[in-house]
Amino acid sequence: MSYANQWYVPRDGLTLLPDGGVTSAAGFKAAGIHAGFRANPQKLDLALVVADEPCAAAAVFTQNVFCSPPVMVSREHLAASGGVARAVVINSKVANAATGDEGLRRARCQAAITAEAVGCPDDEVLVASTGVIGVQLPLENFEAGVPQAAAQLAATPNAALRAANAIMTTDTQAKSCAVTFDGGSFGFPGQVFTVGGMAKGSGMIMPNMATMIAVLTTDAPLASPDLSVALKAAVGVSFNKVTVDSDTSTNDTCILLSSGAAPGSAQTSDFAESTPGHAAFTAALTAVCTALARAMAADGEGATRLITVNVTGAATPEDADLAARTVANSPLVKTAVYGNDANWGRIAAALGRSGARFRAQDVSIRIMGIPVCEGGLALGFDEDEALRRFEQPEIAIDAHLGAGSAAATVWTCDLTHEYITINGDYRT
Amino acid sequence: MSYANQWYVPRDGLTLLPDGGVTSAAGFKAAGIHAGFRANPQKLDLALVVADEPCAAAAVFTQNVFCSPPVMVSREHLAASGGVARAVVINSKVANAATGDEGLRRARCQAAITAEAVGCPDDEVLVASTGVIGVQLPLENFEAGVPQAAAQLAATPNAALRAANAIMTTDTQAKSCAVTFDGGSFGFPGQVFTVGGMAKGSGMIMPNMATMIAVLTTDAPLASPDLSVALKAAVGVSFNKVTVDSDTSTNDTCILLSSGAAPGSAQTSDFAESTPGHAAFTAALTAVCTALARAMAADGEGATRLITVNVTGAATPEDADLAARTVANSPLVKTAVYGNDANWGRIAAALGRSGARFRAQDVSIRIMGIPVCEGGLALGFDEDEALRRFEQPEIAIDAHLGAGSAAATVWTCDLTHEYITINGDYRT
């Protein structure tokens, strides 16, 4: 089973594709090649995703003050094209961040070179870069590599996998996923739509690397504003709920393209905001984003386990997020999971300092389903049974605050010796 | 040189005592004994600090929602006594946190047992506990131990050191410090006052341990409200600026007692808020708290280096704190220091996501005095020279945001394999 598919959470009405990815939806091709950004010729380092026709597009970007030139250029292009895109070009190894005006010029060249190879206006190309901060992009790698990638474009699972490989930095696994859903629930029975994508990132901030990047594609016909609404909703409960080492990088980019090329495709209006079609699409997109996000957390730097923190009973959604995020970011909670230690005191301490409003005596906590704290007090539990449950690849922490009905889920990974080794090394 | 004295920052008008501690100020005695909280009879685990006469007292406590019974009892007693205290009794090994009504009852007994041994009302005893969460205090250890400690009370440096040792958990070094200052600057030349204290905490939250605890003493005659003002000011720029693994525990307690017993002591009114005397006292208290706080960061779990993050040029003090704290809490910055890596990209990324308001192009960053980023862009620097400077025990990171004139300093330590080993172990 593909790596991201391992972390897929089944949902009614959706079918997971065994080899799904960024080319599963009709109308998209991809390629991943070695273009010389990396020294090792075996390593892919340039990904190209191209739509057969101009697409409706939407994107969300990093909120970091240090936002990188590729982010600025992609924002500009989406605005200039009115939400239309034909291609996405991504390199690894060099993030083109903190590179100033020269970096901005080079990001524009990256788009222009791609536009020429694909045959579209510059502003229909979106760009992303990931890797070392403070180094200028070598444009010659795009000049030679992009035409070569364009010549290899294919709609096969293998092409999608190569593209997903080309955007990896410290990721140990390529992350691709796709689902299909049927139009029956909104009046088009038998009409099948696909949503797929790829992502990279084994921390929201990499070492001296930067970036989480995701490219998502669909053949459901959505207009750009509707894509944008669906993307924000899906990202809000998936990529934005992942934390490996605390937060967003300078380059975080998540792009969604709609070809509308599903065979016998339904009318665009059926996917407009607030329609049943939009809801069905958003659910499918959320499922794909969640699988990719969970895969990112599970593949966090040095991780041995995925940690899922569920907070329920919060006074507000903001409180729920704050509480879940504080637990997920706690080095003490993360090292306890690494040590197979059902240490609820560390969870309680993190909840207590999170800023979420609740009373200690109303809190209950379960670890892997085992009640360990009730009414703010310790519960006796079977330590051997807890140890057995820690052998699972996913560790569930559930905290009920008893302060309301809001809930949030945040994903992270354990904090290990290997994380220190990866991030404590000299830059190389 | 004593451990905390190594981290003392000299200030005009203050004299550092070579063996200073909680008994340096006139009018205080201390003891540290093994009372059976710990299994190993070589380990001290009960500290007692007693004033010869009832003292003016002030304290600050954890803001954590899960606040422990000893914190509740100390708050109650300070309120009931109107800011008067005679003794502080502290045990290690058992935190008496998340122990409910029974825990509260036992904290009150802890105080009552001490009151009887010392010969004062219950509400003149302040209590603190540090250690494992969710376990009830063994009262018999206080019943046997407190009278024994009371019999050993002494004003010697050795007694102060034993008390500082008895409150340690994962600390590797006892932390004691004291300074003297002369009354000349506020009209009492030749009149010498002393401020000293002890602290524990090698993380603001311990593993399954809880707590930072500090007991500070002075023979300068201050009334309780004036002590409170000085303590809040000093703690705000010292203990509250330390972060090892993110935040306050359930038991954090910092107590300040004034005996007014300096030989030939000046009048109380000379130390009232807003007087030159108060300013001189606050400066001395801040110096002691800062040395203890820096010692706590330097002795952070698994630490090999103290990291000092200075942010200047911020729009507001809040922005400065937010920026400095986000850098200091970044696992990527902390692992980079461990790896002797002058990785300013990680510092920039942390500043950028901190929420502090500034423009990327206005930022400059120095690491150990070496300019590495100017105007938001990379500067070439001598990597060999940087490596040499990383051999120092204290690593300075200076960031200027170019957005105003506010500044903040936060202390932390590097994040190491040993941290993971300490915190990833099973509870024992």
PDB file of N, CA, C and O in Angstrom, chain B residues 309-352:
ATOM      1  N   VAL B 309      18.845  34.740  23.842  1.00  0.00           N
ATOM      2  CA  VAL B 309      18.230  35.351  22.661  1.00  0.00           C
ATOM      3  C   VAL B 309      17.869  36.788  22.998  1.00  0.00           C
ATOM      4  O   VAL B 309      17.025  37.037  23.862  1.00  0.00           O
ATOM      5  N   ASN B 310      18.535  37.729  22.337  1.00  0.00           N
ATOM      6  CA  ASN B 310      18.240  39.146  22.517  1.00  0.00           C
ATOM      7  C   ASN B 310      17.502  39.652  21.296  1.00  0.00           C
ATOM      8  O   ASN B 310      18.033  39.578  20.188  1.00  0.00           O
ATOM      9  N   VAL B 311      16.305  40.177  21.488  1.00  0.00           N
ATOM     10  CA  VAL B 311      15.590  40.824  20.390  1.00  0.00           C
ATOM     11  C   VAL B 311      15.540  42.312  20.683  1.00  0.00           C
ATOM     12  O   VAL B 311      15.143  42.720  21.780  1.00  0.00           O
ATOM     13  N   THR B 312      15.965  43.113  19.730  1.00  0.00           N
ATOM     14  CA  THR B 312      15.901  44.573  19.858  1.00  0.00           C
ATOM     15  C   THR B 312      15.133  45.126  18.662  1.00  0.00           C
ATOM     16  O   THR B 312      14.843  44.405  17.707  1.00  0.00           O
ATOM     17  N   GLY B 313      14.803  46.405  18.740  1.00  0.00           N
ATOM     18  CA  GLY B 313      14.135  47.056  17.605  1.00  0.00           C
ATOM     19  C   GLY B 313      12.719  46.570  17.362  1.00  0.00           C
ATOM     20  O   GLY B 313      12.204  46.688  16.255  1.00  0.00           O
ATOM     21  N   ALA B 314      12.076  46.031  18.409  1.00  0.00           N
ATOM     22  CA  ALA B 314      10.690  45.579  18.246  1.00  0.00           C
ATOM     23  C   ALA B 314       9.729  46.745  18.435  1.00  0.00           C
ATOM     24  O   ALA B 314      10.058  47.745  19.077  1.00  0.00           O
ATOM     25  N   ALA B 315       8.522  46.593  17.882  1.00  0.00           N
ATOM     26  CA  ALA B 315       7.533  47.668  17.961  1.00  0.00           C
ATOM     27  C   ALA B 315       7.049  47.854  19.399  1.00  0.00           C
ATOM     28  O   ALA B 315       6.805  48.979  19.828  1.00  0.00           O
ATOM     29  N   THR B 316       6.897  46.761  20.145  1.00  0.00           N
ATOM     30  CA  THR B 316       6.397  46.827  21.522  1.00  0.00           C
ATOM     31  C   THR B 316       7.150  45.803  22.366  1.00  0.00           C
ATOM     32  O   THR B 316       7.722  44.852  21.819  1.00  0.00           O
ATOM     33  N   PRO B 317       7.115  45.950  23.703  1.00  0.00           N
ATOM     34  CA  PRO B 317       7.731  44.931  24.562  1.00  0.00           C
ATOM     35  C   PRO B 317       7.099  43.547  24.335  1.00  0.00           C
ATOM     36  O   PRO B 317       7.778  42.528  24.393  1.00  0.00           O
ATOM     37  N   GLU B 318       5.788  43.513  24.065  1.00  0.00           N
ATOM     38  CA  GLU B 318       5.105  42.242  23.818  1.00  0.00           C
ATOM     39  C   GLU B 318       5.662  41.586  22.555  1.00  0.00           C
ATOM     40  O   GLU B 318       5.886  40.384  22.511  1.00  0.00           O
ATOM     41  N   ASP B 319       5.839  42.380  21.507  1.00  0.00           N
ATOM     42  CA  ASP B 319       6.411  41.852  20.264  1.00  0.00           C
ATOM     43  C   ASP B 319       7.828  41.334  20.499  1.00  0.00           C
ATOM     44  O   ASP B 319       8.214  40.296  19.965  1.00  0.00           O
ATOM     45  N   ALA B 320       8.597  42.078  21.296  1.00  0.00           N
ATOM     46  CA  ALA B 320       9.980  41.665  21.563  1.00  0.00           C
ATOM     47  C   ALA B 320       9.992  40.322  22.287  1.00  0.00           C
ATOM     48  O   ALA B 320      10.755  39.410  21.934  1.00  0.00           O
ATOM     49  N   ASP B 321       9.118  40.186  23.297  1.00  0.00           N
ATOM     50  CA  ASP B 321       9.049  38.937  24.043  1.00  0.00           C
ATOM     51  C   ASP B 321       8.611  37.791  23.143  1.00  0.00           C
ATOM     52  O   ASP B 321       9.184  36.703  23.171  1.00  0.00           O
ATOM     53  N   LEU B 322       7.579  38.046  22.332  1.00  0.00           N
ATOM     54  CA  LEU B 322       7.029  37.016  21.430  1.00  0.00           C
ATOM     55  C   LEU B 322       8.108  36.528  20.470  1.00  0.00           C
ATOM     56  O   LEU B 322       8.291  35.326  20.255  1.00  0.00           O
ATOM     57  N   ALA B 323       8.848  37.468  19.893  1.00  0.00           N
ATOM     58  CA  ALA B 323       9.888  37.118  18.931  1.00  0.00           C
ATOM     59  C   ALA B 323      11.012  36.338  19.607  1.00  0.00           C
ATOM     60  O   ALA B 323      11.435  35.274  19.121  1.00  0.00           O
ATOM     61  N   ALA B 324      11.480  36.831  20.758  1.00  0.00           N
ATOM     62  CA  ALA B 324      12.596  36.171  21.454  1.00  0.00           C
ATOM     63  C   ALA B 324      12.170  34.784  21.936  1.00  0.00           C
ATOM     64  O   ALA B 324      12.920  33.814  21.829  1.00  0.00           O
ATOM     65  N   ARG B 325      10.963  34.688  22.451  1.00  0.00           N
ATOM     66  CA  ARG B 325      10.462  33.423  22.986  1.00  0.00           C
ATOM     67  C   ARG B 325      10.278  32.390  21.871  1.00  0.00           C
ATOM     68  O   ARG B 325      10.551  31.195  22.057  1.00  0.00           O
ATOM     69  N   THR B 326       9.781  32.838  20.719  1.00  0.00           N
ATOM     70  CA  THR B 326       9.563  31.894  19.613  1.00  0.00           C
ATOM     71  C   THR B 326      10.896  31.343  19.119  1.00  0.00           C
ATOM     72  O   THR B 326      11.017  30.144  18.841  1.00  0.00           O
ATOM     73  N   VAL B 327      11.908  32.191  19.039  1.00  0.00           N
ATOM     74  CA  VAL B 327      13.249  31.713  18.663  1.00  0.00           C
ATOM     75  C   VAL B 327      13.767  30.734  19.721  1.00  0.00           C
ATOM     76  O   VAL B 327      14.270  29.650  19.395  1.00  0.00           O
ATOM     77  N   ALA B 328      13.599  31.110  20.998  1.00  0.00           N
ATOM     78  CA  ALA B 328      14.134  30.284  22.086  1.00  0.00           C
ATOM     79  C   ALA B 328      13.417  28.943  22.194  1.00  0.00           C
ATOM     80  O   ALA B 328      13.995  27.959  22.640  1.00  0.00           O
ATOM     81  N   ASN B 329      12.142  28.895  21.783  1.00  0.00           N
ATOM     82  CA  ASN B 329      11.390  27.641  21.847  1.00  0.00           C
ATOM     83  C   ASN B 329      11.540  26.792  20.599  1.00  0.00           C
ATOM     84  O   ASN B 329      11.040  25.672  20.561  1.00  0.00           O
ATOM     85  N   SER B 330      12.171  27.313  19.567  1.00  0.00           N
ATOM     86  CA  SER B 330      12.241  26.571  18.304  1.00  0.00           C
ATOM     87  C   SER B 330      13.172  25.363  18.429  1.00  0.00           C
ATOM     88  O   SER B 330      14.373  25.507  18.654  1.00  0.00           O
ATOM     89  N   PRO B 331      12.645  24.162  18.266  1.00  0.00           N
ATOM     90  CA  PRO B 331      13.503  22.970  18.320  1.00  0.00           C
ATOM     91  C   PRO B 331      14.595  23.026  17.249  1.00  0.00           C
ATOM     92  O   PRO B 331      15.680  22.486  17.446  1.00  0.00           O
ATOM     93  N   LEU B 332      14.299  23.693  16.142  1.00  0.00           N
ATOM     94  CA  LEU B 332      15.289  23.768  15.067  1.00  0.00           C
ATOM     95  C   LEU B 332      16.451  24.680  15.443  1.00  0.00           C
ATOM     96  O   LEU B 332      17.607  24.397  15.125  1.00  0.00           O
ATOM     97  N   VAL B 333      16.157  25.805  16.099  1.00  0.00           N
ATOM     98  CA  VAL B 333      17.228  26.692  16.565  1.00  0.00           C
ATOM     99  C   VAL B 333      18.052  25.971  17.634  1.00  0.00           C
ATOM    100  O   VAL B 333      19.288  26.003  17.626  1.00  0.00           O
ATOM    101  N   LYS B 334      17.356  25.292  18.543  1.00  0.00           N
ATOM    102  CA  LYS B 334      18.029  24.638  19.670  1.00  0.00           C
ATOM    103  C   LYS B 334      18.902  23.462  19.207  1.00  0.00           C
ATOM    104  O   LYS B 334      19.982  23.225  19.768  1.00  0.00           O
ATOM    105  N   THR B 335      18.432  22.722  18.207  1.00  0.00           N
ATOM    106  CA  THR B 335      19.263  21.625  17.684  1.00  0.00           C
ATOM    107  C   THR B 335      20.419  22.183  16.852  1.00  0.00           C
ATOM    108  O   THR B 335      21.499  21.597  16.819  1.00  0.00           O
ATOM    109  N   ALA B 336      20.209  23.314  16.191  1.00  0.00           N
ATOM    110  CA  ALA B 336      21.300  23.925  15.414  1.00  0.00           C
ATOM    111  C   ALA B 336      22.446  24.331  16.347  1.00  0.00           C
ATOM    112  O   ALA B 336      23.619  24.117  16.030  1.00  0.00           O
ATOM    113  N   VAL B 337      22.112  24.904  17.503  1.00  0.00           N
ATOM    114  CA  VAL B 337      23.158  25.273  18.463  1.00  0.00           C
ATOM    115  C   VAL B 337      23.886  24.014  18.944  1.00  0.00           C
ATOM    116  O   VAL B 337      25.116  23.978  19.024  1.00  0.00           O
ATOM    117  N   TYR B 338      23.120  22.985  19.222  1.00  0.00           N
ATOM    118  CA  TYR B 338      23.734  21.708  19.622  1.00  0.00           C
ATOM    119  C   TYR B 338      24.728  21.250  18.543  1.00  0.00           C
ATOM    120  O   TYR B 338      25.800  20.731  18.853  1.00  0.00           O
ATOM    121  N   GLY B 339      24.385  21.459  17.280  1.00  0.00           N
ATOM    122  CA  GLY B 339      25.233  21.044  16.168  1.00  0.00           C
ATOM    123  C   GLY B 339      26.257  22.091  15.752  1.00  0.00           C
ATOM    124  O   GLY B 339      26.854  21.989  14.686  1.00  0.00           O
ATOM    125  N   ASN B 340      26.439  23.152  16.564  1.00  0.00           N
ATOM    126  CA  ASN B 340      27.408  24.215  16.262  1.00  0.00           C
ATOM    127  C   ASN B 340      27.155  24.834  14.896  1.00  0.00           C
ATOM    128  O   ASN B 340      28.088  25.155  14.160  1.00  0.00           O
ATOM    129  N   ASP B 341      25.880  24.985  14.567  1.00  0.00           N
ATOM    130  CA  ASP B 341      25.494  25.406  13.228  1.00  0.00           C
ATOM    131  C   ASP B 341      24.926  26.829  13.292  1.00  0.00           C
ATOM    132  O   ASP B 341      23.877  27.049  13.883  1.00  0.00           O
ATOM    133  N   ALA B 342      25.623  27.782  12.672  1.00  0.00           N
ATOM    134  CA  ALA B 342      25.173  29.186  12.666  1.00  0.00           C
ATOM    135  C   ALA B 342      24.048  29.344  11.645  1.00  0.00           C
ATOM    136  O   ALA B 342      24.147  30.067  10.661  1.00  0.00           O
ATOM    137  N   ASN B 343      22.946  28.633  11.895  1.00  0.00           N
ATOM    138  CA  ASN B 343      21.868  28.495  10.924  1.00  0.00           C
ATOM    139  C   ASN B 343      20.841  29.601  11.105  1.00  0.00           C
ATOM    140  O   ASN B 343      19.792  29.415  11.728  1.00  0.00           O
ATOM    141  N   TRP B 344      21.125  30.764  10.520  1.00  0.00           N
ATOM    142  CA  TRP B 344      20.256  31.917  10.772  1.00  0.00           C
ATOM    143  C   TRP B 344      18.908  31.758  10.088  1.00  0.00           C
ATOM    144  O   TRP B 344      17.938  32.421  10.481  1.00  0.00           O
ATOM    145  N   GLY B 345      18.800  30.901   9.074  1.00  0.00           N
ATOM    146  CA  GLY B 345      17.513  30.686   8.400  1.00  0.00           C
ATOM    147  C   GLY B 345      16.454  30.190   9.378  1.00  0.00           C
ATOM    148  O   GLY B 345      15.287  30.581   9.310  1.00  0.00           O
ATOM    149  N   ARG B 346      16.876  29.343  10.322  1.00  0.00           N
ATOM    150  CA  ARG B 346      15.922  28.842  11.313  1.00  0.00           C
ATOM    151  C   ARG B 346      15.500  29.953  12.274  1.00  0.00           C
ATOM    152  O   ARG B 346      14.362  29.985  12.733  1.00  0.00           O
ATOM    153  N   ILE B 347      16.433  30.853  12.589  1.00  0.00           N
ATOM    154  CA  ILE B 347      16.113  31.993  13.463  1.00  0.00           C
ATOM    155  C   ILE B 347      15.131  32.911  12.744  1.00  0.00           C
ATOM    156  O   ILE B 347      14.122  33.342  13.307  1.00  0.00           O
ATOM    157  N   ALA B 348      15.418  33.193  11.466  1.00  0.00           N
ATOM    158  CA  ALA B 348      14.533  34.057  10.671  1.00  0.00           C
ATOM    159  C   ALA B 348      13.140  33.444  10.562  1.00  0.00           C
ATOM    160  O   ALA B 348      12.130  34.141  10.723  1.00  0.00           O
ATOM    161  N   ALA B 349      13.085  32.142  10.312  1.00  0.00           N
ATOM    162  CA  ALA B 349      11.775  31.486  10.172  1.00  0.00           C
ATOM    163  C   ALA B 349      10.992  31.576  11.478  1.00  0.00           C
ATOM    164  O   ALA B 349       9.777  31.815  11.465  1.00  0.00           O
ATOM    165  N   ALA B 350      11.673  31.426  12.604  1.00  0.00           N
ATOM    166  CA  ALA B 350      10.996  31.530  13.906  1.00  0.00           C
ATOM    167  C   ALA B 350      10.511  32.962  14.152  1.00  0.00           C
ATOM    168  O   ALA B 350       9.380  33.188  14.578  1.00  0.00           O
ATOM    169  N   LEU B 351      11.361  33.950  13.864  1.00  0.00           N
ATOM    170  CA  LEU B 351      10.933  35.349  13.995  1.00  0.00           C
ATOM    171  C   LEU B 351       9.708  35.596  13.135  1.00  0.00           C
ATOM    172  O   LEU B 351       8.742  36.228  13.565  1.00  0.00           O
ATOM    173  N   GLY B 352       9.745  35.091  11.918  1.00  0.00           N
ATOM    174  CA  GLY B 352       8.687  35.361  10.937  1.00  0.00           C
ATOM    175  C   GLY B 352       7.347  34.780  11.320  1.00  0.00           C
ATOM    176  O   GLY B 352       6.301  35.296  10.943  1.00  0.00           O
TER     177      GLY B 352
END
